[in-house]
Amino acid sequence: MNAKKIDRIASGVIYALVATVVILLIAILGYILFNGVPDISWSFLTSAAQSFSAGGGIRDQLFNSLYLLVLTIIVSLPIGLGAGIYLSEYASDNWFTDLIRTSVEVLSSLPSVVVGLFGYLLFVIKLNLGFSILSGAIALTFFNLPLLTRNIEESLRSVPNLQREAGMSLGLSNWKTTVKIILPAALPGILTGLILSAGRIFGEAAALIYTAGQSAPTVDYGNWNIFSATSFLNPMRPAETLAVHIWKVNTESVTPDAHLISSASSAVLIIVILIFNLGARYLGNKLYNKITATK
Amino acid sequence: MNEYNLNESYITNIKEKSVLSTKDLQVYYGDNHAIFDANLSFPRHEITALIGASGCGKSTFLRCLNRMNDKIARVEGEISYRDVNINSSKINVYEVRKHIGMVFQRPNPFAKSIRENITFALKNAGITKKNDLDERLEQSLKGAALWDEVKDDLNKSALALSGGQQQRLCIARSIAMRPDILLLDEPASALDPISTSKIEETLKTLSKDYSIIIVTHNLQQASRISDYTAFLHLGHIIEYNSTVNVFTNPHMQATEDYVSGNFG
Ligand SMILES: Nc1ncnc2c1ncn2[C@@H]1O[C@H](COP(=O)(O)OP(=O)(O)OP(=O)(O)O)[C@@H](O)[C@H]1O
Ligand SMILES: [Mg+2]
């Protein structure tokens, strides 16, 4: 066999593998969207779920998912940034940083249901937080932090060392160089990672079933007092998210239109996650161009 | 490679006023002793070239002079600048680097606009008035012979410039800080001949107001632009003299072999 022939066979195999991945993706997305999208309506998105009768919506679940997402990012972003900056810009390579990196890796490979059960035992039971948005947000932080830290560290590291030397040679401190030169240059990568992790958080169910709970009490969207039990912002109330809702509707629901609700909810979930993914690319590029002043 | 006696050297005293000098400077990378007993005095407002074969320690020596080797290598001995030993742990290295700027082999502009590349470090150093910033922007770009090429798109990304333009921007960025001394590590080695000669002209002009120390692999370049030349071999300074003498009347065998191309 000559080199040309081998080359052609290898390319053929690679194309076939790539095609398999793409077809799988299109099949899954197509199936979910095809089944779900026709049932999505404005009233579906804006009415409360029903336990026994048909015609329930996902208003509360959708809001809970977004609220949990925001809280989780508020908690995990500062920690992830701190850890990522430390690991990439300050830490020297020794047993201690090795330990941190290994811990981060182990943490990131924990199955989310384990994180959920741990959160249940520690926050819900031991610390008496109950099934609450707060318990859920902390569990999701555990789940999200390793990958976020990793992403931030990698993004910072990928900024060439020449940039650090340039900053140093102009009399900038290590901190100034990091914050004003390295971080902006790494921002598009960090943002992309953040948005992708937002997609993972949004679709997470296992870690939330035992922490944020499976019930969506009726809340008052006009009540902005976060300490009030009926406020939609109260972080101590249980909050079923969209992903948990899909799981629940499929396992124990008695509503006659359970099938419709779960297909439509799945479609909404997928659409939101797709928006996150595409948005990540768009925003990342946009931001890079803005920061580097290229038009 | 030919064997030379590394303990013999020929070091002249400079006629001009010294701007920076080293005394018994030693540099170690872990156990690797990279610079041995360097005693050099650099003249004010002149260009000094550091030459020598690859790996002889030119960059290592240069980077000591504004403390860029901190955390990378162990540097012992004295570096005197304005009668102060700046190789002391008590010295504020950020201040030192404002007085002793550096330009690197590969152009490394910030991923910002041309304007911000210049003004960023100035603002950090406390210069905030728009007039002052604009004045320094124009002056430094003119000083680096880049003004005419970029004056109409100062808000364009510095990354959109050519390699030679980027390197002149890096020179401009350094001189905008109005340092006393400019250290350059093979600033033209990644550039084409036209860009190179532009940079050489720029340095020649700058040497009226700045003391310049330049590492170069290019012997013609050293002889074209420098007033003094130091020849390094295996971490030792073998010869230091006016450039004319180093090239036409070398005192050490190693120097003669190196400048005549019979080295190694
Ligand atoms: N960061 C470093 N860590 C360890 N050793 C180093 C480091 N940088 C340089 N060295 C060693 O120090 C010696 C001198 O290196 P240096 O880079 O100063 O040489 P140079 O004269 O600049 O060479 P070139 O002309 O190739 O740039 C070499 O033996 C090199 O291996
Ligand atoms: Mg070098």
Coordinates of C-alpha atoms and ligand atoms in Angstrom, one line a residue:
Chain A
M1 CA 0.0 0.0 0.0
N2 CA 1.4 3.4 -0.8
A3 CA 1.3 6.5 1.3
K4 CA -1.4 8.1 -0.7
K5 CA -3.8 5.2 -0.3
I6 CA -3.1 5.0 3.5
D7 CA -3.8 8.7 3.7
R8 CA -7.1 8.3 1.9
I9 CA -8.2 5.5 4.1
A10 CA -7.2 7.4 7.3
S11 CA -9.1 10.4 6.2
G12 CA -12.1 8.3 5.4
V13 CA -12.1 6.7 8.8
I14 CA -11.8 10.1 10.5
Y15 CA -14.6 11.6 8.4
A16 CA -16.8 8.7 9.3
L17 CA -16.1 9.1 13.0
V18 CA -16.8 12.8 12.9
A19 CA -20.0 12.2 10.9
T20 CA -21.1 9.8 13.6
V21 CA -20.7 12.4 16.3
V22 CA -22.5 15.0 14.3
I23 CA -25.3 12.7 13.4
L24 CA -25.8 11.6 17.0
L25 CA -25.9 15.2 18.1
I26 CA -28.4 16.2 15.4
A27 CA -30.5 13.1 16.2
I28 CA -30.8 13.9 19.9
L29 CA -31.4 17.6 19.4
G30 CA -33.8 17.0 16.6
Y31 CA -35.8 14.4 18.6
I32 CA -36.1 16.7 21.6
L33 CA -36.9 19.8 19.7
F34 CA -39.3 18.1 17.3
N35 CA -41.3 16.6 20.1
G36 CA -41.1 19.5 22.5
V37 CA -41.2 22.8 20.5
P38 CA -44.8 22.4 19.2
D39 CA -46.0 22.3 22.8
I40 CA -44.2 25.4 24.0
S41 CA -46.5 28.3 24.3
W42 CA -46.5 31.6 26.1
S43 CA -49.0 30.3 28.7
F44 CA -46.8 27.2 29.2
L45 CA -43.8 29.4 30.1
T46 CA -45.8 31.8 32.3
S47 CA -48.2 29.6 34.3
A48 CA -47.6 27.6 37.4
A49 CA -47.2 23.8 37.4
Q50 CA -50.3 21.7 38.2
S51 CA -50.1 18.6 40.3
F52 CA -53.2 16.8 39.2
S53 CA -54.9 18.5 36.3
A54 CA -53.6 19.1 32.8
G55 CA -52.5 22.5 31.5
G56 CA -49.7 23.2 34.0
G57 CA -46.7 25.4 33.1
I58 CA -43.1 25.8 34.2
R59 CA -43.0 29.5 35.3
D60 CA -41.6 28.8 38.7
Q61 CA -39.2 26.1 37.6
L62 CA -37.7 28.3 34.9
F63 CA -37.3 31.1 37.3
N64 CA -35.8 28.8 40.0
S65 CA -33.2 27.5 37.5
L66 CA -32.1 31.0 36.5
Y67 CA -32.0 32.2 40.1
L68 CA -30.0 29.2 41.2
L69 CA -27.7 29.8 38.3
V70 CA -27.1 33.4 39.2
L71 CA -26.5 32.6 42.9
T72 CA -24.1 29.8 42.1
I73 CA -22.1 32.0 39.8
I74 CA -22.0 34.8 42.4
V75 CA -20.6 32.3 44.9
S76 CA -18.2 30.4 42.7
L77 CA -16.8 33.0 40.4
P78 CA -14.8 35.0 43.1
I79 CA -13.5 31.7 44.6
G80 CA -12.6 30.3 41.2
L81 CA -10.9 33.6 40.1
G82 CA -8.9 33.7 43.3
A83 CA -7.8 30.1 43.1
G84 CA -7.1 30.3 39.3
I85 CA -5.0 33.5 39.7
Y86 CA -3.1 32.0 42.6
L87 CA -2.3 28.8 40.8
S88 CA -1.3 30.4 37.5
E89 CA 0.4 33.6 38.6
Y90 CA 1.7 33.2 42.2
A91 CA 2.1 29.6 43.2
S92 CA 5.5 28.0 42.6
D93 CA 5.6 24.3 41.7
N94 CA 5.9 22.4 44.9
W95 CA 4.0 19.6 46.8
F96 CA 1.5 22.1 48.1
T97 CA 0.3 23.3 44.6
D98 CA 0.4 19.7 43.4
L99 CA -1.9 18.8 46.3
I100 CA -4.3 21.7 45.3
R101 CA -4.3 20.6 41.6
T102 CA -4.9 17.0 42.5
S103 CA -7.7 18.0 44.9
V104 CA -9.3 20.1 42.1
E105 CA -9.1 17.1 39.8
V106 CA -10.6 14.7 42.2
L107 CA -13.4 17.1 43.0
S108 CA -14.2 17.6 39.4
S109 CA -14.6 13.9 38.8
L110 CA -17.0 13.4 41.7
P111 CA -20.4 12.2 40.3
S112 CA -23.0 15.0 40.8
V113 CA -25.3 12.7 42.7
V114 CA -22.6 12.2 45.3
V115 CA -22.2 15.9 45.6
G116 CA -25.9 16.2 46.0
L117 CA -26.1 13.6 48.7
F118 CA -23.1 15.2 50.5
G119 CA -24.9 18.5 50.3
Y120 CA -28.1 16.9 51.7
L121 CA -26.3 15.5 54.7
L122 CA -24.2 18.5 55.4
F123 CA -26.3 21.6 54.5
V124 CA -29.8 20.3 54.6
I125 CA -29.6 18.1 57.7
K126 CA -26.5 19.1 59.7
L127 CA -26.5 22.8 59.1
N128 CA -30.3 22.9 59.1
L129 CA -30.6 24.9 55.9
G130 CA -33.5 22.6 54.8
F131 CA -34.3 22.0 51.1
S132 CA -33.5 25.5 49.9
I133 CA -32.0 27.5 47.1
L134 CA -29.0 28.2 49.3
S135 CA -28.3 24.5 49.9
G136 CA -28.7 24.0 46.1
A137 CA -26.4 26.9 45.2
I138 CA -23.7 25.6 47.6
A139 CA -23.9 22.1 46.2
L140 CA -23.7 23.4 42.7
T141 CA -20.7 25.5 43.7
F142 CA -19.0 22.3 44.7
F143 CA -19.9 20.8 41.4
N144 CA -18.9 23.8 39.4
L145 CA -15.8 25.1 41.2
P146 CA -13.2 22.6 40.1
L147 CA -13.9 23.0 36.3
L148 CA -14.2 26.8 36.7
T149 CA -10.9 27.0 38.6
R150 CA -9.3 24.8 36.0
N151 CA -10.6 26.9 33.2
I152 CA -9.5 30.2 34.7
E153 CA -6.1 28.8 35.5
E154 CA -5.7 27.5 31.9
S155 CA -6.9 30.7 30.4
L156 CA -4.4 32.8 32.4
R157 CA -1.6 30.4 31.6
S158 CA -2.3 30.6 27.9
V159 CA -1.3 34.3 28.0
P160 CA 2.4 34.3 26.8
N161 CA 5.1 34.9 29.4
L162 CA 6.4 37.7 27.2
Q163 CA 3.4 39.7 28.4
R164 CA 4.3 39.3 32.0
E165 CA 7.9 40.3 31.3
A166 CA 6.6 43.4 29.4
G167 CA 4.6 44.4 32.5
M168 CA 7.5 43.8 34.8
S169 CA 10.0 45.7 32.7
L170 CA 7.8 48.8 32.9
G171 CA 7.9 48.7 36.7
L172 CA 4.4 47.3 37.2
S173 CA 3.9 45.1 40.2
N174 CA 3.0 41.5 39.9
W175 CA -0.5 42.2 40.9
K176 CA -1.0 45.1 38.5
T177 CA 0.4 43.0 35.7
T178 CA -1.9 40.2 36.5
V179 CA -5.1 42.3 36.9
K180 CA -4.5 44.8 34.2
I181 CA -2.7 42.9 31.5
I182 CA -2.9 39.1 32.0
L183 CA -6.5 39.0 33.2
P184 CA -7.9 41.2 30.3
A185 CA -6.0 39.1 27.8
A186 CA -7.5 35.9 29.3
L187 CA -11.0 37.3 29.7
P188 CA -12.5 35.9 26.5
G189 CA -11.4 32.4 27.5
I190 CA -12.6 32.8 31.0
L191 CA -15.9 34.1 29.8
T192 CA -16.4 31.2 27.4
G193 CA -15.6 28.8 30.2
L194 CA -18.0 30.5 32.6
I195 CA -20.9 30.4 30.1
L196 CA -20.3 26.8 29.3
S197 CA -20.3 26.0 33.0
A198 CA -23.5 28.0 33.3
G199 CA -25.0 25.5 30.8
R200 CA -23.9 22.6 32.9
I201 CA -25.4 24.2 36.0
F202 CA -28.6 24.9 34.3
G203 CA -29.1 21.3 33.2
E204 CA -28.0 19.8 36.5
A205 CA -30.6 17.7 38.3
A206 CA -28.9 15.0 40.4
A207 CA -27.1 17.4 42.7
L208 CA -30.3 19.4 43.3
I209 CA -32.9 16.8 44.0
Y210 CA -31.7 16.4 47.6
T211 CA -30.6 20.0 48.2
A212 CA -32.8 22.5 46.5
G213 CA -35.7 20.1 46.8
Q214 CA -38.5 18.9 44.5
S215 CA -41.2 21.3 45.4
A216 CA -42.0 24.7 43.9
P217 CA -44.1 26.6 46.4
T218 CA -46.2 29.4 45.0
V219 CA -44.2 32.6 45.4
D220 CA -45.1 36.2 45.0
Y221 CA -43.1 37.8 42.1
G222 CA -44.1 41.2 43.5
N223 CA -42.5 40.7 46.9
W224 CA -38.9 41.9 46.8
N225 CA -38.2 41.4 50.4
I226 CA -35.8 38.5 50.4
F227 CA -36.5 37.6 54.0
S228 CA -40.2 37.2 53.4
A229 CA -41.2 33.5 53.1
T230 CA -43.4 34.2 50.1
S231 CA -40.8 36.3 48.2
F232 CA -39.5 34.9 44.9
L233 CA -36.0 36.0 46.0
N234 CA -36.0 34.2 49.4
P235 CA -33.0 31.9 49.2
M236 CA -34.3 29.7 52.1
R237 CA -37.3 28.4 50.2
P238 CA -37.3 25.0 48.4
A239 CA -37.0 25.4 44.7
E240 CA -37.6 22.8 42.1
T241 CA -35.6 23.6 38.9
L242 CA -36.5 22.8 35.4
A243 CA -34.2 19.8 35.1
V244 CA -35.5 18.4 38.4
H245 CA -39.1 19.0 37.2
I246 CA -38.4 17.0 34.1
W247 CA -37.1 14.1 36.2
K248 CA -40.1 14.3 38.5
V249 CA -42.8 14.6 35.9
N250 CA -41.3 11.5 34.2
T251 CA -41.1 9.4 37.4
E252 CA -44.0 10.3 39.7
S253 CA -46.3 12.7 38.1
V254 CA -50.1 12.0 38.0
T255 CA -51.0 14.8 35.6
P256 CA -52.7 13.5 32.5
D257 CA -50.4 15.7 30.2
A258 CA -47.1 14.6 31.9
H259 CA -45.6 13.5 28.6
L260 CA -46.3 16.8 26.9
I261 CA -44.9 18.7 29.9
S262 CA -41.7 16.7 29.9
S263 CA -41.1 17.0 26.2
A264 CA -41.8 20.8 26.2
S265 CA -39.7 21.3 29.3
S266 CA -36.8 19.4 27.8
A267 CA -37.0 21.5 24.7
V268 CA -36.9 24.7 26.7
L269 CA -33.9 23.3 28.7
I270 CA -32.0 22.4 25.5
I271 CA -32.8 25.8 23.9
V272 CA -31.5 27.7 26.9
I273 CA -28.3 25.6 26.9
L274 CA -27.8 26.1 23.2
I275 CA -28.2 29.8 23.7
F276 CA -25.5 29.7 26.4
N277 CA -23.2 27.8 24.1
L278 CA -23.6 29.9 21.0
G279 CA -23.6 33.0 23.2
A280 CA -20.3 32.0 24.7
R281 CA -18.6 31.9 21.3
Y282 CA -20.1 35.1 20.2
L283 CA -19.4 37.1 23.4
G284 CA -15.9 35.6 23.7
N285 CA -15.0 36.8 20.2
K286 CA -16.6 40.1 20.6
L287 CA -14.9 40.7 23.9
Y288 CA -11.5 39.7 22.5
N289 CA -11.9 42.2 19.7
K290 CA -13.0 44.9 22.0
I291 CA -10.1 44.4 24.4
T292 CA -7.5 44.1 21.8
A293 CA -9.0 47.0 19.9
T294 CA -9.2 45.1 16.7
K295 CA -12.3 46.0 14.7
Chain B
M1 CA 35.9 24.2 20.5
N2 CA 39.2 26.0 21.1
E3 CA 40.4 26.1 24.7
Y4 CA 41.0 29.6 26.2
N5 CA 42.2 30.7 29.6
L6 CA 39.0 32.0 31.1
N7 CA 40.8 33.7 34.0
E8 CA 42.6 36.2 31.7
S9 CA 40.8 39.2 30.5
Y10 CA 41.3 42.6 29.1
I11 CA 39.0 45.2 30.6
T12 CA 39.6 48.9 29.9
N13 CA 38.4 51.8 32.1
I14 CA 35.9 53.9 30.2
K15 CA 36.7 57.5 29.6
E16 CA 33.1 58.7 30.0
K17 CA 31.1 59.1 33.1
S18 CA 29.7 55.7 34.2
V19 CA 26.0 55.3 34.5
L20 CA 25.9 51.7 35.8
S21 CA 28.5 49.3 37.0
T22 CA 28.8 45.8 38.3
K23 CA 31.2 44.5 40.8
D24 CA 32.1 40.8 41.2
L25 CA 28.7 39.8 39.8
Q26 CA 27.9 36.1 40.0
V27 CA 24.8 34.4 38.7
Y28 CA 23.6 30.9 39.5
Y29 CA 20.8 28.9 38.0
G30 CA 20.5 26.4 40.8
D31 CA 23.9 24.7 40.7
N32 CA 24.8 26.1 37.3
H33 CA 27.2 29.0 37.7
A34 CA 26.3 31.1 34.6
I35 CA 28.2 34.4 35.2
F36 CA 31.6 34.7 36.8
D37 CA 33.0 37.8 38.5
A38 CA 31.6 40.3 36.1
N39 CA 33.2 43.8 36.6
L40 CA 31.9 46.2 34.0
S41 CA 31.2 49.9 33.9
F42 CA 28.8 51.3 31.3
P43 CA 29.3 54.8 29.9
R44 CA 26.6 57.4 30.1
H45 CA 24.8 58.3 26.8
E46 CA 26.6 55.8 24.7
I47 CA 25.8 52.4 23.3
T48 CA 27.5 49.4 24.7
A49 CA 27.2 46.0 22.9
L50 CA 27.4 42.6 24.6
I51 CA 28.5 40.0 22.2
G52 CA 29.5 36.3 22.4
A53 CA 28.5 32.9 21.3
S54 CA 25.0 31.4 22.1
G55 CA 24.7 30.4 25.7
C56 CA 27.6 32.4 27.0
G57 CA 25.4 34.4 29.3
K58 CA 24.6 37.6 27.5
S59 CA 20.9 37.6 28.3
T60 CA 21.5 36.4 31.9
F61 CA 23.9 39.3 32.5
L62 CA 21.6 41.8 30.9
R63 CA 18.6 40.7 32.8
C64 CA 20.4 41.2 36.1
L65 CA 20.8 44.9 35.4
N66 CA 17.2 45.7 36.1
R67 CA 16.5 42.8 38.4
M68 CA 14.5 40.8 35.8
N69 CA 16.3 37.7 37.1
D70 CA 14.6 37.9 40.5
K71 CA 12.9 34.5 41.2
I72 CA 14.7 32.9 38.2
A73 CA 18.3 33.0 39.2
R74 CA 20.5 33.8 42.3
V75 CA 22.5 37.0 41.7
E76 CA 25.4 37.9 44.0
G77 CA 27.6 40.9 43.9
E78 CA 27.0 44.6 43.4
I79 CA 25.2 46.6 40.8
S80 CA 25.7 50.3 41.3
Y81 CA 23.3 52.8 39.9
R82 CA 23.6 56.4 41.1
D83 CA 25.8 55.2 44.0
V84 CA 23.2 52.8 45.2
N85 CA 23.6 49.0 45.1
I86 CA 20.4 48.0 43.3
N87 CA 21.1 44.3 43.8
S88 CA 20.0 44.5 47.3
S89 CA 16.8 43.0 48.8
K90 CA 15.9 46.4 50.3
I91 CA 15.6 48.0 46.9
N92 CA 12.2 48.6 45.4
V93 CA 12.6 46.7 42.1
Y94 CA 9.5 48.4 40.5
E95 CA 11.2 51.8 41.0
V96 CA 14.5 50.4 39.5
R97 CA 12.7 49.2 36.4
K98 CA 11.2 52.6 35.8
H99 CA 14.7 53.9 35.6
I100 CA 16.2 51.0 33.7
G101 CA 13.8 49.9 30.9
M102 CA 14.0 46.7 28.8
V103 CA 13.2 45.6 25.3
F104 CA 13.0 42.0 24.5
Q105 CA 14.0 39.8 21.6
R106 CA 10.4 39.0 20.5
P107 CA 8.2 42.1 20.3
N108 CA 5.7 41.9 23.1
P109 CA 3.2 44.7 22.8
F110 CA 0.1 44.4 25.1
A111 CA -3.1 43.2 23.5
K112 CA -4.4 46.8 23.7
S113 CA -4.5 49.8 21.4
I114 CA -1.3 51.5 20.3
R115 CA -2.1 54.5 22.5
E116 CA -2.8 52.3 25.6
N117 CA 0.4 50.4 25.0
I118 CA 2.3 53.6 25.7
T119 CA 0.0 55.3 28.3
F120 CA -0.8 52.3 30.4
A121 CA 2.4 52.2 32.4
L122 CA 2.5 56.0 32.5
K123 CA -0.9 56.1 34.2
N124 CA 0.3 53.4 36.6
A125 CA 3.3 55.6 37.4
G126 CA 0.9 58.5 38.3
I127 CA 0.8 60.5 35.1
T128 CA -2.9 61.1 34.5
K129 CA -3.3 64.5 32.8
K130 CA -4.4 64.1 29.3
N131 CA -2.0 66.7 28.0
D132 CA 1.0 65.0 29.6
L133 CA 0.0 61.6 28.3
D134 CA -0.6 62.9 24.8
E135 CA 2.7 64.7 24.8
R136 CA 4.6 61.6 26.0
L137 CA 2.7 59.5 23.5
E138 CA 3.8 61.6 20.6
Q139 CA 7.4 62.1 21.8
S140 CA 8.0 58.5 22.5
L141 CA 6.6 57.4 19.2
K142 CA 8.7 60.0 17.4
G143 CA 11.7 58.9 19.3
A144 CA 11.2 55.3 18.2
A145 CA 10.6 56.5 14.6
L146 CA 7.1 55.1 14.5
W147 CA 5.0 58.3 14.8
D148 CA 4.5 58.9 11.1
E149 CA 3.4 55.4 10.5
V150 CA 0.8 55.2 13.2
K151 CA -0.3 58.7 14.1
D152 CA -3.6 58.4 12.3
D153 CA -4.7 55.2 14.0
L154 CA -3.5 55.3 17.5
N155 CA -6.6 53.5 18.7
K156 CA -5.9 50.6 16.5
S157 CA -4.8 47.3 18.1
A158 CA -1.0 47.1 18.5
L159 CA -1.3 43.5 17.4
A160 CA -2.2 44.6 13.9
L161 CA 1.2 46.2 13.4
S162 CA 4.1 44.4 11.6
G163 CA 6.8 42.8 13.7
G164 CA 9.2 45.7 13.1
Q165 CA 6.6 48.2 14.0
Q166 CA 5.7 46.3 17.1
Q167 CA 9.3 46.2 18.2
R168 CA 9.6 50.0 17.7
L169 CA 6.4 50.3 19.7
C170 CA 8.0 48.4 22.5
I171 CA 11.0 50.7 22.3
A172 CA 8.6 53.7 22.4
R173 CA 6.8 52.1 25.4
S174 CA 10.1 51.9 27.2
I175 CA 11.3 55.4 26.5
A176 CA 7.9 56.9 27.3
M177 CA 8.8 56.1 30.9
R178 CA 11.9 58.4 30.4
P179 CA 14.3 55.8 31.8
D180 CA 18.0 56.5 32.2
I181 CA 19.1 53.3 30.7
L182 CA 17.6 51.1 28.0
L183 CA 18.5 47.4 28.0
L184 CA 17.9 45.6 24.7
D185 CA 18.2 41.8 24.2
E186 CA 18.7 41.1 20.5
P187 CA 15.9 43.6 19.6
A188 CA 16.3 43.1 15.9
S189 CA 17.0 39.4 15.6
A190 CA 13.4 38.5 14.6
L191 CA 13.2 41.3 12.0
D192 CA 13.8 41.8 8.3
P193 CA 16.8 44.0 7.2
I194 CA 14.7 47.1 6.6
S195 CA 13.1 47.0 10.0
T196 CA 16.5 46.2 11.5
S197 CA 18.2 49.3 10.0
K198 CA 15.3 51.4 11.2
I199 CA 15.8 50.2 14.7
E200 CA 19.5 50.8 14.5
E201 CA 18.9 54.4 13.4
T202 CA 16.5 54.8 16.2
L203 CA 19.0 53.5 18.8
K204 CA 21.7 55.8 17.4
T205 CA 19.5 58.8 17.8
L206 CA 18.3 57.7 21.2
S207 CA 21.8 57.4 22.5
K208 CA 22.1 61.2 22.6
D209 CA 19.7 61.1 25.6
Y210 CA 19.8 57.5 26.8
S211 CA 22.5 55.1 27.9
I212 CA 21.9 51.9 25.9
I213 CA 23.1 48.4 26.5
I214 CA 22.4 46.0 23.7
V215 CA 22.9 42.3 23.3
T216 CA 23.4 41.3 19.7
H217 CA 24.4 38.3 17.7
N218 CA 25.1 40.4 14.7
L219 CA 28.7 41.5 14.7
Q220 CA 28.2 44.1 12.0
Q221 CA 25.4 45.5 14.0
A222 CA 27.6 45.8 17.1
S223 CA 30.4 47.5 15.1
R224 CA 27.9 49.8 13.3
I225 CA 26.1 51.2 16.3
S226 CA 28.0 50.7 19.5
D227 CA 30.7 52.8 21.2
Y228 CA 31.9 50.1 23.5
T229 CA 31.8 46.3 23.2
A230 CA 32.0 43.6 25.8
F231 CA 32.9 40.1 24.7
L232 CA 31.6 37.2 26.9
H233 CA 32.7 33.6 26.7
L234 CA 31.3 30.8 28.9
G235 CA 30.1 33.2 31.5
H236 CA 33.3 35.2 31.7
I237 CA 33.8 38.7 30.4
I238 CA 36.9 38.3 28.3
E239 CA 37.4 41.7 26.8
Y240 CA 35.9 45.1 27.2
N241 CA 37.0 48.0 25.2
S242 CA 35.9 50.7 22.7
T243 CA 34.2 49.0 19.8
V244 CA 36.9 50.0 17.3
N245 CA 39.5 48.4 19.4
V246 CA 37.6 45.2 20.0
F247 CA 37.1 44.7 16.3
T248 CA 40.3 46.0 14.9
N249 CA 42.8 45.5 17.7
P250 CA 41.6 42.7 20.1
H251 CA 43.9 41.9 23.0
M252 CA 42.7 38.4 23.7
Q253 CA 43.0 35.4 21.4
A254 CA 39.3 34.4 22.1
T255 CA 38.1 37.8 21.1
E256 CA 40.2 37.9 17.9
D257 CA 38.9 34.4 16.9
Y258 CA 35.3 35.4 17.7
V259 CA 35.3 38.7 15.7
S260 CA 37.2 37.2 12.8
G261 CA 34.8 34.2 12.6
N262 CA 37.4 31.5 13.5
F263 CA 35.6 30.6 16.8
G264 CA 34.8 27.0 17.7
Ligands
LIG1 N1 15.9 30.3 33.0 C1 17.0 29.6 33.0 N2 17.1 28.5 33.9 C2 18.2 27.8 33.9 N3 19.3 28.0 33.2 C3 19.3 29.0 32.3 C4 18.1 29.9 32.2 N4 18.4 30.8 31.3 C5 19.6 30.6 30.8 N5 20.2 29.5 31.4 C6 21.5 29.0 31.2 O1 22.4 30.0 31.4 C7 23.5 30.0 30.4 C8 23.5 31.3 29.7 O2 22.3 31.5 29.0 P1 21.9 32.9 28.3 O3 20.5 32.8 27.9 O4 22.2 34.0 29.2 O5 22.8 32.9 27.1 P2 22.9 33.9 25.8 O6 24.3 34.4 25.7 O7 21.8 34.9 26.0 O8 22.6 33.0 24.6 P3 21.8 33.3 23.3 O9 22.7 34.1 22.4 O10 21.5 32.0 22.7 O11 20.5 34.1 23.6 C9 23.1 28.8 29.5 O12 23.9 27.7 29.9 C10 21.7 28.5 29.8 O13 21.4 27.1 29.7
MG2 MG 20.0 35.4 24.9

